XYZ file of C-alpha atoms in Angstrom:
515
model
C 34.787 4.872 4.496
C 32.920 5.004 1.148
C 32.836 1.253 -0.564
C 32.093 1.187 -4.285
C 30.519 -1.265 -5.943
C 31.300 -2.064 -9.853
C 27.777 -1.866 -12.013
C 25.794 -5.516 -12.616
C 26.041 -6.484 -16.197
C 22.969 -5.828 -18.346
C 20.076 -8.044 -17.635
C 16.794 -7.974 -19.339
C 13.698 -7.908 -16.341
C 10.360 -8.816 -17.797
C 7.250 -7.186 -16.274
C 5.763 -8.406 -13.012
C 2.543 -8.290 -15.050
C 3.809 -11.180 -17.077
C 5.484 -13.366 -14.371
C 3.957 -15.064 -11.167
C 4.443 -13.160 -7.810
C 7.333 -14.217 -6.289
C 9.381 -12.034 -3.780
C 10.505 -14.391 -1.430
C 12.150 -12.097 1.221
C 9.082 -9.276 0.595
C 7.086 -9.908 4.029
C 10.013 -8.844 6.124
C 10.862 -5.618 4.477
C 7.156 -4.693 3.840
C 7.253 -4.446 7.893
C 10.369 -2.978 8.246
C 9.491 -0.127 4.948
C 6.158 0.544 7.357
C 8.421 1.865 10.106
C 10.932 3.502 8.302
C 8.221 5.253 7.044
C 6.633 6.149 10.121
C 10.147 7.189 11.792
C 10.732 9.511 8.721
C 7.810 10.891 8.735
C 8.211 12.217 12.709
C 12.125 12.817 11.545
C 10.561 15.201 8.662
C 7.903 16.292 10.440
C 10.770 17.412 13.569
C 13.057 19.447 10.988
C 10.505 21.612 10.062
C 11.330 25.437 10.664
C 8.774 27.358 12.489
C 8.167 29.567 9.481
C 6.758 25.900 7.734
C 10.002 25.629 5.574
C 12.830 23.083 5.939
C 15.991 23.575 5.438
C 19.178 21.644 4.945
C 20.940 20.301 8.787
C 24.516 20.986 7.857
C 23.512 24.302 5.760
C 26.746 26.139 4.160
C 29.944 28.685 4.747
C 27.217 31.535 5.081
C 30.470 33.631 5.300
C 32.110 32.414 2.573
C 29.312 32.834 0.220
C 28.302 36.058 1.333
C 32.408 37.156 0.517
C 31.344 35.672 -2.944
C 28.353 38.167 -2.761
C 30.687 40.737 -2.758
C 33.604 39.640 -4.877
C 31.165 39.709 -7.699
C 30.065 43.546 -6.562
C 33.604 44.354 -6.449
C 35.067 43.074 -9.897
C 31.577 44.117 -11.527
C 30.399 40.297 -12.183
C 27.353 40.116 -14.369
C 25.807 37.053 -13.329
C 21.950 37.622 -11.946
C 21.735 33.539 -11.599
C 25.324 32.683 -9.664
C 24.220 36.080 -7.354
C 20.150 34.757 -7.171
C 21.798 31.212 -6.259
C 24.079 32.578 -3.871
C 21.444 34.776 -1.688
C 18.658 32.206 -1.628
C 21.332 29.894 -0.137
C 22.337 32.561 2.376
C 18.769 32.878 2.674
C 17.909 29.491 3.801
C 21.170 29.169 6.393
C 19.503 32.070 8.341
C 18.678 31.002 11.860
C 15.631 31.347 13.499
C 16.932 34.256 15.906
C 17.846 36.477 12.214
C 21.488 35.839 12.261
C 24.575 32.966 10.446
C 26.220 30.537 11.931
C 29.811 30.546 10.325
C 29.076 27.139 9.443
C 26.285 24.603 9.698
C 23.763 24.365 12.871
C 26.769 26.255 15.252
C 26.127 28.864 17.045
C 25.003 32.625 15.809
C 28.268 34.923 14.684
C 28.298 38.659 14.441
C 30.578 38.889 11.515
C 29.152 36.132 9.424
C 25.825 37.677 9.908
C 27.278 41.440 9.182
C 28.235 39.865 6.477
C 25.361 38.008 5.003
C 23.241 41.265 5.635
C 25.418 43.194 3.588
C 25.742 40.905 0.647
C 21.403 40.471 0.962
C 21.303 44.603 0.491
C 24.388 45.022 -2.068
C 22.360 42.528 -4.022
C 19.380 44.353 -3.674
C 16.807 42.882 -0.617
C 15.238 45.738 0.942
C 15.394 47.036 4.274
C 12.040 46.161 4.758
C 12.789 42.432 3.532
C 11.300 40.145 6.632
C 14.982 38.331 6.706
C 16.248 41.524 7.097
C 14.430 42.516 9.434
C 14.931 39.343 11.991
C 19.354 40.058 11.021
C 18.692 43.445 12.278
C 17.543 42.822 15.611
C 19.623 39.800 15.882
C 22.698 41.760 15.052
C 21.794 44.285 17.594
C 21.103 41.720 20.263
C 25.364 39.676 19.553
C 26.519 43.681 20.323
C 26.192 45.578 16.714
C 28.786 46.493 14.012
C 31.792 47.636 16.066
C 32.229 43.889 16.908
C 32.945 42.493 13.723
C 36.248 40.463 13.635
C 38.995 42.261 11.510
C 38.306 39.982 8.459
C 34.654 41.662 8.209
C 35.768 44.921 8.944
C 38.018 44.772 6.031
C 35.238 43.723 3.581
C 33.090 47.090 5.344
C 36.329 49.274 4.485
C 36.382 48.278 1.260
C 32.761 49.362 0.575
C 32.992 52.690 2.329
C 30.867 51.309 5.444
C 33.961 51.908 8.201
C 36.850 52.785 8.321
C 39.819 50.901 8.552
C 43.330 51.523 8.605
C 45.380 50.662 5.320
C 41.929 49.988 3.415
C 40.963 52.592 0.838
C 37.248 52.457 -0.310
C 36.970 51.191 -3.969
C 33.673 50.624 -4.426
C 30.754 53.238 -4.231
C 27.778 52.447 -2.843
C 24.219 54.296 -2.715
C 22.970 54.480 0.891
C 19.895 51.859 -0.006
C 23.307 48.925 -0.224
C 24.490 50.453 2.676
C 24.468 49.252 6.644
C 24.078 52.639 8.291
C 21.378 51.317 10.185
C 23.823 49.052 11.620
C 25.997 51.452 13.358
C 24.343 51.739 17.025
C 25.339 54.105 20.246
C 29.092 52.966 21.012
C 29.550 51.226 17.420
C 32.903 53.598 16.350
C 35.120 52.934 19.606
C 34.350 49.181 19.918
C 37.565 47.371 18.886
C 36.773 44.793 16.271
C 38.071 41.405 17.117
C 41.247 39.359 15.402
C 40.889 35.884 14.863
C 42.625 33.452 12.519
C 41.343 33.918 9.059
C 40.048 31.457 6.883
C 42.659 30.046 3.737
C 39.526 30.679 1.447
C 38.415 34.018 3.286
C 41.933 35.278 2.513
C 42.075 34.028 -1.651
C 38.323 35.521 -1.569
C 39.987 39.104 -0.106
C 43.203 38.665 -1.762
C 40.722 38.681 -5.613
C 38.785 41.352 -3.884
C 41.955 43.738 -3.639
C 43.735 42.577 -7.030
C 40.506 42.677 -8.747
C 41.149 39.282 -10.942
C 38.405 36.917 -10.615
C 39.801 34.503 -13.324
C 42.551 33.562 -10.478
C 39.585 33.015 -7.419
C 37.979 30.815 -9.959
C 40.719 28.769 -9.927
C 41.124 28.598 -6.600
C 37.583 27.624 -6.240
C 37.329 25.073 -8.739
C 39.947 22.984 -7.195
C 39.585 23.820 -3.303
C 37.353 21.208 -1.549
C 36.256 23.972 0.963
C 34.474 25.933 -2.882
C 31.554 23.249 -2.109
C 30.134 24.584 0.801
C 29.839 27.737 -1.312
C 26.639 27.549 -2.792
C 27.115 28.133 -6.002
C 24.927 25.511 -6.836
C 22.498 26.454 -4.261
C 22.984 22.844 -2.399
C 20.659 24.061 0.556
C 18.048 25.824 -1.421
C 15.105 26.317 0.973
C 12.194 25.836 -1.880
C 13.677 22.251 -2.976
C 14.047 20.957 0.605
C 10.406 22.329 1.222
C 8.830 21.211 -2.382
C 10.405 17.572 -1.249
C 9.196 17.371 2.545
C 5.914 18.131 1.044
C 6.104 15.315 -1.592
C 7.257 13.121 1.074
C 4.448 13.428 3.840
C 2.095 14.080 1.193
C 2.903 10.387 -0.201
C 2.282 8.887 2.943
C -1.133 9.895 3.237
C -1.082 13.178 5.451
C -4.237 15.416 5.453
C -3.458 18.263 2.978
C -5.319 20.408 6.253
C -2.938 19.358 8.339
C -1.145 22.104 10.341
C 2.388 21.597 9.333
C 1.336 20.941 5.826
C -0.390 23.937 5.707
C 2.460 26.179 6.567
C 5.045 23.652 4.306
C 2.649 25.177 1.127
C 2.368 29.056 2.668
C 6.479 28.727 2.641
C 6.486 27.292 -0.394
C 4.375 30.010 -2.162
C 6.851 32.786 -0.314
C 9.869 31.292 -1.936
C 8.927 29.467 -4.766
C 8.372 32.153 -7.315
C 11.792 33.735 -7.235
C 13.665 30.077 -7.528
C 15.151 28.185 -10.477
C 13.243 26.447 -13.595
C 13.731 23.248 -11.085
C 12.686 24.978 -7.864
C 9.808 26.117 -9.612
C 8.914 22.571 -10.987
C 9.189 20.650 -7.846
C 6.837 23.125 -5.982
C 3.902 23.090 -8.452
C 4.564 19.092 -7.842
C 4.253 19.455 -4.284
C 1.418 21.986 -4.715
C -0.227 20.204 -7.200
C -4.043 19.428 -6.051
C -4.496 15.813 -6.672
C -7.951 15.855 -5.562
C -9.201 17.982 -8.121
C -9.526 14.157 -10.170
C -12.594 12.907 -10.084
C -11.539 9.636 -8.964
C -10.189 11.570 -5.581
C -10.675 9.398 -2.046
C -13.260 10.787 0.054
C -11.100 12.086 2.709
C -9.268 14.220 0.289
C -12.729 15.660 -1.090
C -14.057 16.446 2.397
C -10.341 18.037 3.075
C -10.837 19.823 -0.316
C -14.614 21.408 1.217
C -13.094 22.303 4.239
C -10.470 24.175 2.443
C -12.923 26.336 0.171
C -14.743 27.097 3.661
C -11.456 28.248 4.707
C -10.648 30.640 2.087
C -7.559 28.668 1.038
C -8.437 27.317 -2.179
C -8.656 30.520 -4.775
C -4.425 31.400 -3.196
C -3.508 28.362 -3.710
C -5.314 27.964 -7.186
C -3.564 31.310 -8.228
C -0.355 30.414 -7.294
C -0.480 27.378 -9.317
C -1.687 29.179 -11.902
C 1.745 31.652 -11.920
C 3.702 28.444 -11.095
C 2.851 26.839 -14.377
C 2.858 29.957 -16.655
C 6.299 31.117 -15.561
C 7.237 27.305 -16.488
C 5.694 27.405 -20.021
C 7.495 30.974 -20.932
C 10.608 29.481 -20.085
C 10.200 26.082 -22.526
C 12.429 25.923 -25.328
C 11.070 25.614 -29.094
C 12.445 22.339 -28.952
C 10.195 21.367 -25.810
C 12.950 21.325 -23.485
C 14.082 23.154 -20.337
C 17.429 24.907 -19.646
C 19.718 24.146 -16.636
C 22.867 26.953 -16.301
C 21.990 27.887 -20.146
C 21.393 24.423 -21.637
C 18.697 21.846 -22.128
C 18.599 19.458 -19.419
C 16.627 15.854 -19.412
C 16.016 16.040 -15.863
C 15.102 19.848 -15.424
C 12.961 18.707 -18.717
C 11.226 15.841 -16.700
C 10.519 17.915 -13.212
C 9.090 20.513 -15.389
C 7.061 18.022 -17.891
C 5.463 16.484 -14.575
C 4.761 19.274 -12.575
C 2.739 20.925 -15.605
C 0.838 17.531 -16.323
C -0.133 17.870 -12.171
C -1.964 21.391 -12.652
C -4.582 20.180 -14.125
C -5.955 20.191 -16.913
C -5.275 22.777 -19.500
C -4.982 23.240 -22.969
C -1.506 24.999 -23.051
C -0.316 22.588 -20.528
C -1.496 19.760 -22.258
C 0.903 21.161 -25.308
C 3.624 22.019 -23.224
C 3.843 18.520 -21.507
C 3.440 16.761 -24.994
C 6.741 19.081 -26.315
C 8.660 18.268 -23.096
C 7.731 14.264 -23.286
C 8.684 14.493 -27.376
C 11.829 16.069 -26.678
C 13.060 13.556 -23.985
C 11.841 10.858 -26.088
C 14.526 12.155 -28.525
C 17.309 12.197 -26.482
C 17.049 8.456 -25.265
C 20.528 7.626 -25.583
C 20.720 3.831 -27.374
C 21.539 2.126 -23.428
C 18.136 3.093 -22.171
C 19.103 5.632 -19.899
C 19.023 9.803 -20.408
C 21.952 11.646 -19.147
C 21.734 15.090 -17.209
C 24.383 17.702 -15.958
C 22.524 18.642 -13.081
C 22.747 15.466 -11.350
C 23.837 12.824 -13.279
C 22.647 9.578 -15.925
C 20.800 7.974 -12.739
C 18.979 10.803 -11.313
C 17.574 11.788 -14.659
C 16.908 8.783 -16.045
C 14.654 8.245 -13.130
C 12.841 11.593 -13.695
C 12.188 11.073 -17.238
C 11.003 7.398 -16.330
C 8.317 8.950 -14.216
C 7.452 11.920 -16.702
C 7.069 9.490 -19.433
C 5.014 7.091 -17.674
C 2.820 9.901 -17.216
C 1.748 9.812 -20.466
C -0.177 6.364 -20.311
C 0.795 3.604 -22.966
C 2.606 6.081 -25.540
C 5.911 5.303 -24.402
C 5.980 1.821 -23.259
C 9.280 0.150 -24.695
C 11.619 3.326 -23.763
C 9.682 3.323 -20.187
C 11.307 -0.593 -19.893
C 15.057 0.311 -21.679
C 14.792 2.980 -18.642
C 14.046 0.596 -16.084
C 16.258 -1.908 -17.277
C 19.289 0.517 -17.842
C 18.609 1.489 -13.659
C 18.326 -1.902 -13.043
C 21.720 -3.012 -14.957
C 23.481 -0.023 -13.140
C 22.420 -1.203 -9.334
C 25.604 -1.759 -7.603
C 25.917 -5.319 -5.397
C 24.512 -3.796 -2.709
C 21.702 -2.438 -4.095
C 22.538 1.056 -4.018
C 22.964 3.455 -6.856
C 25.957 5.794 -7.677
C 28.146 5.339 -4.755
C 25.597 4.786 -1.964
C 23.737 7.536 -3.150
C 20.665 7.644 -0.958
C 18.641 10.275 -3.309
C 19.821 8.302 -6.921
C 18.873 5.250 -4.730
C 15.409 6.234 -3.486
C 14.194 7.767 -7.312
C 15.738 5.001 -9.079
C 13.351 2.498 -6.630
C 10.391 4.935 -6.873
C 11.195 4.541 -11.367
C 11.547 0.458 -11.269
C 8.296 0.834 -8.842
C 6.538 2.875 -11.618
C 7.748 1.044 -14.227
C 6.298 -1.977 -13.292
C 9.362 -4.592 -13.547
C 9.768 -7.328 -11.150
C 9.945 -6.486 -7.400
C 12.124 -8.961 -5.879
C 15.349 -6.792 -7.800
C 14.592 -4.054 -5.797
C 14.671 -5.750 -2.413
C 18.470 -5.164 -2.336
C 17.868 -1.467 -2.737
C 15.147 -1.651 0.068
C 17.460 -3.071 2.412
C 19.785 -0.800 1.960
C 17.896 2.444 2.420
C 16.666 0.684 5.453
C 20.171 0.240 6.520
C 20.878 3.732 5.679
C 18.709 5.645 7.866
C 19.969 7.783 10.700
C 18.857 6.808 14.156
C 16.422 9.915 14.323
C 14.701 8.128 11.007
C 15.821 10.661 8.705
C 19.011 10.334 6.137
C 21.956 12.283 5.063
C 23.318 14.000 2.236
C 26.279 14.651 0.873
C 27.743 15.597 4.461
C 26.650 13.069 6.626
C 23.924 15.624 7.865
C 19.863 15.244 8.044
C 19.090 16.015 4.028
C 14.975 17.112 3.605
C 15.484 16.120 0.284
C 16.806 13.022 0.795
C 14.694 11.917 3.695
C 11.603 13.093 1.473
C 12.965 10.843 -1.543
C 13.583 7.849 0.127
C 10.407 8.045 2.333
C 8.318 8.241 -1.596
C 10.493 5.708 -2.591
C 9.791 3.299 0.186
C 6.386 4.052 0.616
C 6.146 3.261 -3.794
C 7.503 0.177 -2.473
C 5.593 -0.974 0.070
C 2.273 -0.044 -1.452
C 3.515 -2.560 -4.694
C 5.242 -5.289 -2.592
C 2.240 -5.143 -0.569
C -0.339 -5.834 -3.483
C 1.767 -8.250 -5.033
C 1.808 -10.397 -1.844
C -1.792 -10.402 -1.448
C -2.059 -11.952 -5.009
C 0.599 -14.841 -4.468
C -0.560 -18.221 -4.883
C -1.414 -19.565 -0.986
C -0.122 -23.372 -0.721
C -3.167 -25.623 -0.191
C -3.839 -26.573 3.323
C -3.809 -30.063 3.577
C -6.564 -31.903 6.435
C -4.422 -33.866 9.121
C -6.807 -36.340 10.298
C -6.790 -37.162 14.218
């Protein structure tokens, strides 16, 4: 069951640069942050797909969504983001063998993956697309198109692809949307299965054949089942990859490293058709620290090895196209747009991703727009607000874009931190034992540079939190990349403070016992 804690009244926290160390119960978590850390690190490190991306453990309704697909080709929908949402989220449930589960990490299904193929095409992937490719064979392999339940065959009849009795085709398709090349030897006289339908499946058909969205959106703003749609793309491959990068990265992993390595070639396959925030948090995760001067010298010899590999000028370029497609897509007033309208937290990703490309006159500009425009929208409490994920979420991101940005915005840096830390709930969570708002709030205070000792709550409960395979959960109670990646940054911010406050803590005197 789901406890909820009320908010802490406001307190004001001075800076731990103005106070003596204290955290008296620091030593114990410092320990037990070092093998969280480790554990989530293998846990990350286990999840990752053999093509180097990650991708959510529960995933979504692949079925469902890729019904939506074709509700939206059906009634005509004009909506290129909702349908680009949609098919990277069908996208990133794919299995390994090419085909869908009907839902999360069960087994292969012909129908759902029929399905899912066909809403790809109608949307426009080409034949030739590598993920169509793998659904191909994998649809071959489960028996071909003549097995499809009834349900599927249905959604085919509609679209001209078979035939079925009492269906009439409405919709005409050109032979490129098609799934001719579907239809093997044997296809037409294999009886397509009946099995109970879906409630949502049948209001998704029952649209289709009525042709009135405006009543399916009803049905799916109000049915619980609409969120495993992914209309808000809660499994999108490049975020879950962007993060696990972020995450191992901030533990110290060699940037050479195998799995690293193919993390960043996924990354660069995916990231350039995402969202403004897709985009953001991969130029973070791709962002080449070492190119400071001030760079360790294991990242500099990694660097050398990586020009003698050949790597360097790709991955250069791509964060070259990264940040440009970023900058043509700022507002005048230095923001960035989330579903049409400026959004703090989209504002902040973006803001620090472009000040992590390096140095550049145009994203120099574009960084000092972003940081002027969130500055702006402070609201009077300290905190920014954001309708992609909420006051807690963003005010964390703009905490960490700001602070970016050296001394320049000091006080609203501290009304941040101290509007997080007045919003902590009693057991040191944030926003309903949220364990992503949790870890980036921790990783803001952290940055921020308040006292430590408030945060060892928050600590122990992401501690606490953490599945027995090291990772944590989302939303679903299933192993989240993203939220494995932000609580591993957030604990490893942690540890590295906690751990150099310590050090500097007065020592009592030792005091000579005579024999």
């Amino acid at each position: 069951m789901m406890l909820r804690f009320e908010s802490r009244p406001a307190r004001r926290v001075r800076s731990i640069r103005s106070v003596a160390p204290r955290l008296p119960g620091a030593a114990p978590l410092i320990d037990g942050a070092r093998v969280a850390i480790v554990t989530a690190r293998a846990a990350l490190l286990a999840r990752q797909s053999p093509c180097g991306a990650w991708r959510s453990g529960a995933g979504i309704d692949a079925g469902l969504t890729a019904r939506l697909v074709l509700l939206d080709l059906r009634v005509g929908a004009s909506d290129p983001l909702r349908t680009e949402q949609l098919c990277r989220a069908l996208r990133g449930a794919q299995s390994e063998s090419g085909g869908w589960p009907a839902a999360g990490d069960g087994p292969v299904d012909l129908s759902c993956s029929v399905l899912a193929y066909f809403a790809l095409k109608s949307a426009g992937a080409s034949p030739a697309d590598p993920d169509l490719r793998r659904a191909r064979q994998a649809i071959a392999e489960l028996g071909g198109l003549g097995g499809v339940d009834l349900d599927a065959q249905r959604w085919l009849a509609m679209f001209g692809q078979v035939a079925q009795s009492g269906v009439t085709p409405v919709v005409t398709l050109s032979p490129k949307q098609g799934v001719a090349e579907l239809i093997g030897a044997g296809d037409a006289t294999t009886s397509a299965v009946a099995r109970p339908i879906d409630p949502l499946a049948e209001a998704l058909w029952e649209a289709a054949v009525n042709n009135r969205p405006a009543d399916l959106a009803g049905r799916l703003h109000h049915d619980t089942q609409a969120e495993t749609l992914a209309v808000h793309a809660p499994c999108d491959q490049t975020l879950n990859t962007a993060a696990a990068l972020g995450g191992l990265l901030a533990t110290g992993a060699d940037p050479l490293d195998g799995a690293i390595v193919a993390g960043r070639t996924a990354l660069g396959a995916s990231a350039a058709d995402g969202s403004i925030l897709a985009r953001a948090a991969a130029l973070l995760a791709l962002a080449d620290a070492g190119r400071a001067a001030d760079a360790p010298p294991w990242l500099r010899v990694a660097q050398e090895e990586e020009v003698a590999a050949g790597t360097a000028a790709a991955a250069d370029e791509l964060r070259a196209a990264l940040a440009e497609s970023l900058r043509a897509e700022q507002q005048a007033d230095g923001s960035w747009c989330s579903a049409g309208s400026a959004d703090a937290l989209t504002t902040a990703v973006a803001v620090r991703a472009l000040a992590s490309a390096g140095v550049h006159p145009q994203n120099a500009q574009a960084c000092g727009a972003g940081r002027k425009y969130l500055a702006v929208q402070q609201q009077l409490s300290g905190g920014w607000d954001s309708s992609t994920l909420g006051p807690v979420p963003a005010t964390a991101a703009v905490l960490l874009a700001l602070a970016g940005d050296g001394a320049e915005h000091t006080v609203a840096i501290e009304a941040a931190a101290n509007w997080l830390l007045a919003h902590q709930h009693a057991s040191g969570a944030w926003c309903k034992d949220d364990t992503a708002a949790t870890a980036a709030a921790v990783e803001a205070v952290v940055e921020a540079g308040m006292e430590l000792d408030a945060l060892e709550p928050s600590v122990a409960w992401l501690l606490d939190a953490s599945a027995d395979d090291g990772g944590w959960s989302g939303t679903d109670d299933a192993f989240c990349p993203q939220a494995t990646a932000a609580a591993l940054t957030a604990l490893v911010a942690w540890r590295d403070a906690a751990s150099r406050q310590l050090a500097t803590a007065p020592r009592p005197a030792l005091r000579l016992v005579r024999a």
